[in-house]
């Protein structure tokens, strides 16, 4: 069954769509980055560790989520995915050969749902502290 990725920059509506899909009975996987930020804030730490460490932890969790549902019998929707995590390593660049090999081991449905920056709905909160310009840059890094 297809593993379907929702991708794009922060604050574009991915998590709201994931919540709506979940309410309708679909299997959904939450965004790893937000979970990490929530855990760090609860522990009294800064929202994010160093960029490389953050990227590695997001990637590790995204691969773990994928492994949990690899043989799912019905569609599973992901609030971001392994590809998003890999874009954190080399923003604005094509994935390295190592990362391309890794991507081959984590195939998702051929069509991903891309959520473009949407300034009218963009808000910040305790976990999302990027400016709209930074969210747009993340979108460009993820979507190329």
CSV table of C-alpha atoms in Angstrom, one decimal:
chain,number,residue,atom,x,y,z
A,1,UNK,CA,0.0,0.0,0.0
A,2,UNK,CA,1.3,3.5,-0.6
A,3,UNK,CA,3.2,5.5,1.9
A,4,UNK,CA,2.3,9.1,1.1
A,5,UNK,CA,4.4,12.1,2.0
A,6,UNK,CA,3.1,15.5,2.8
A,7,UNK,CA,6.0,18.0,2.3
A,8,UNK,CA,6.8,21.7,2.2
A,9,UNK,CA,8.0,24.4,4.6
A,10,UNK,CA,6.7,25.0,8.1
A,11,UNK,CA,3.3,26.5,8.7
A,12,UNK,CA,1.7,25.6,5.3
A,13,UNK,CA,-1.0,23.3,6.7
A,14,UNK,CA,0.5,19.8,6.5
A,15,UNK,CA,-0.1,19.0,10.2
A,16,UNK,CA,-3.8,20.2,9.9
A,17,UNK,CA,-4.3,17.9,6.9
A,18,UNK,CA,-2.6,15.0,8.8
A,19,UNK,CA,-5.0,15.6,11.7
A,20,UNK,CA,-8.0,15.6,9.4
A,21,UNK,CA,-6.9,12.4,7.7
A,22,UNK,CA,-6.3,10.8,11.1
A,23,UNK,CA,-9.8,11.8,12.3
A,24,UNK,CA,-11.2,10.1,9.2
A,25,UNK,CA,-9.5,6.8,10.2
A,26,UNK,CA,-6.3,7.0,8.0
A,27,UNK,CA,-3.0,5.9,9.4
A,28,UNK,CA,-0.8,8.9,9.8
A,29,UNK,CA,2.8,9.5,11.1
A,30,UNK,CA,3.5,12.8,12.9
A,31,UNK,CA,6.3,15.2,12.1
A,32,UNK,CA,9.6,14.1,13.7
A,33,UNK,CA,11.1,17.6,14.0
A,34,UNK,CA,8.2,19.0,15.9
A,35,UNK,CA,8.3,16.1,18.3
A,36,UNK,CA,12.0,16.7,18.9
A,37,UNK,CA,11.4,20.4,19.6
A,38,UNK,CA,8.6,19.6,22.0
A,39,UNK,CA,10.7,17.1,23.9
A,40,UNK,CA,13.6,19.6,24.2
A,41,UNK,CA,11.4,22.4,25.4
A,42,UNK,CA,9.8,20.1,28.1
A,43,UNK,CA,13.4,19.2,29.2
A,44,UNK,CA,14.3,22.9,29.5
A,45,UNK,CA,16.6,22.9,26.5
A,46,UNK,CA,16.7,25.2,23.5
A,47,UNK,CA,14.2,24.2,20.8
A,48,UNK,CA,16.8,22.7,18.4
A,49,UNK,CA,20.3,21.2,18.9
A,50,UNK,CA,23.1,22.1,16.5
A,51,UNK,CA,21.9,21.9,12.8
A,52,UNK,CA,23.7,18.7,12.0
A,53,UNK,CA,22.6,16.9,15.2
A,54,UNK,CA,19.0,18.0,14.6
A,55,UNK,CA,19.1,16.7,11.0
A,56,UNK,CA,20.5,13.4,12.2
A,57,UNK,CA,17.9,13.0,14.8
A,58,UNK,CA,15.0,13.9,12.4
A,59,UNK,CA,16.4,11.4,9.9
A,60,UNK,CA,16.7,8.7,12.5
A,61,UNK,CA,13.2,9.1,13.6
A,62,UNK,CA,11.8,9.4,10.1
A,63,UNK,CA,13.5,6.1,9.2
A,64,UNK,CA,12.1,4.5,12.3
A,65,UNK,CA,8.6,5.7,11.4
A,66,UNK,CA,9.0,4.2,7.9
A,67,UNK,CA,10.1,0.9,9.3
A,68,UNK,CA,7.0,0.7,11.5
A,69,UNK,CA,4.7,0.9,8.5
A,70,UNK,CA,6.8,-0.5,5.6
A,71,UNK,CA,4.4,-3.4,5.1
A,72,UNK,CA,1.1,-1.5,5.7
A,73,UNK,CA,-2.0,-2.9,4.0
A,74,UNK,CA,-3.6,0.5,3.6
A,75,UNK,CA,-2.3,4.0,2.8
A,76,UNK,CA,-0.2,5.7,5.4
A,77,UNK,CA,0.3,9.5,5.4
A,78,UNK,CA,3.5,11.1,6.7
A,79,UNK,CA,3.8,14.6,8.0
A,80,UNK,CA,7.2,15.1,6.2
A,81,UNK,CA,9.5,12.1,5.4
A,82,UNK,CA,13.0,10.9,4.9
A,83,UNK,CA,13.5,13.2,1.9
A,84,UNK,CA,12.6,16.2,4.1
A,85,UNK,CA,15.2,15.1,6.7
A,86,UNK,CA,17.9,14.7,4.0
A,87,UNK,CA,17.2,18.2,2.7
A,88,UNK,CA,18.4,19.5,6.1
A,89,UNK,CA,21.9,18.2,5.5
A,90,UNK,CA,22.5,20.1,2.2
A,91,UNK,CA,19.9,22.9,1.9
A,92,UNK,CA,19.4,23.9,-1.7
A,93,UNK,CA,21.6,21.2,-3.1
A,94,UNK,CA,21.0,17.8,-4.7
A,95,UNK,CA,21.3,14.9,-2.2
A,96,UNK,CA,24.8,13.3,-2.0
A,97,UNK,CA,25.3,9.9,-3.6
A,98,UNK,CA,25.1,8.4,0.0
A,99,UNK,CA,21.8,10.1,0.5
A,100,UNK,CA,20.5,9.1,-3.0
A,101,UNK,CA,21.3,5.5,-2.0
A,102,UNK,CA,19.5,6.0,1.3
A,103,UNK,CA,16.4,7.4,-0.5
A,104,UNK,CA,16.3,4.2,-2.7
A,105,UNK,CA,15.8,2.2,0.5
A,106,UNK,CA,12.9,4.4,1.6
A,107,UNK,CA,10.5,4.7,-1.3
A,108,UNK,CA,7.3,6.6,-0.9
A,109,UNK,CA,4.4,6.8,-3.3
A,110,UNK,CA,5.5,8.6,-6.5
A,111,UNK,CA,3.3,11.6,-5.9
A,112,UNK,CA,3.9,13.6,-2.8
A,113,UNK,CA,1.6,16.3,-1.6
A,114,UNK,CA,3.5,19.6,-1.5
A,115,UNK,CA,2.3,22.4,0.6
A,116,UNK,CA,3.7,25.8,-0.6
A,117,UNK,CA,4.3,28.7,1.7
A,118,UNK,CA,1.0,30.4,2.6
A,119,UNK,CA,1.6,33.7,4.4
A,120,UNK,CA,-2.1,34.2,5.3
A,121,UNK,CA,-2.2,31.1,7.5
A,122,UNK,CA,1.4,31.2,8.7
A,123,UNK,CA,1.8,31.6,12.5
A,124,UNK,CA,4.6,31.0,15.0
A,125,UNK,CA,4.2,29.2,18.2
A,126,UNK,CA,6.4,27.6,20.9
A,127,UNK,CA,7.8,25.0,18.5
A,128,UNK,CA,7.6,26.9,15.2
A,129,UNK,CA,9.9,30.0,15.7
A,130,UNK,CA,11.0,30.6,12.1
A,131,UNK,CA,10.0,33.7,10.3
A,132,UNK,CA,7.9,33.4,7.1
A,133,UNK,CA,11.0,34.1,5.1
A,134,UNK,CA,12.8,31.2,6.8
A,135,UNK,CA,9.8,28.9,6.3
A,136,UNK,CA,9.9,29.8,2.6
A,137,UNK,CA,13.6,28.9,2.5
A,138,UNK,CA,12.9,25.5,4.1
A,139,UNK,CA,10.2,24.9,1.4
A,140,UNK,CA,12.7,25.7,-1.3
A,141,UNK,CA,15.3,23.3,0.2
A,142,UNK,CA,12.7,20.5,0.5
A,143,UNK,CA,11.2,20.9,-3.0
A,144,UNK,CA,14.3,21.9,-4.9
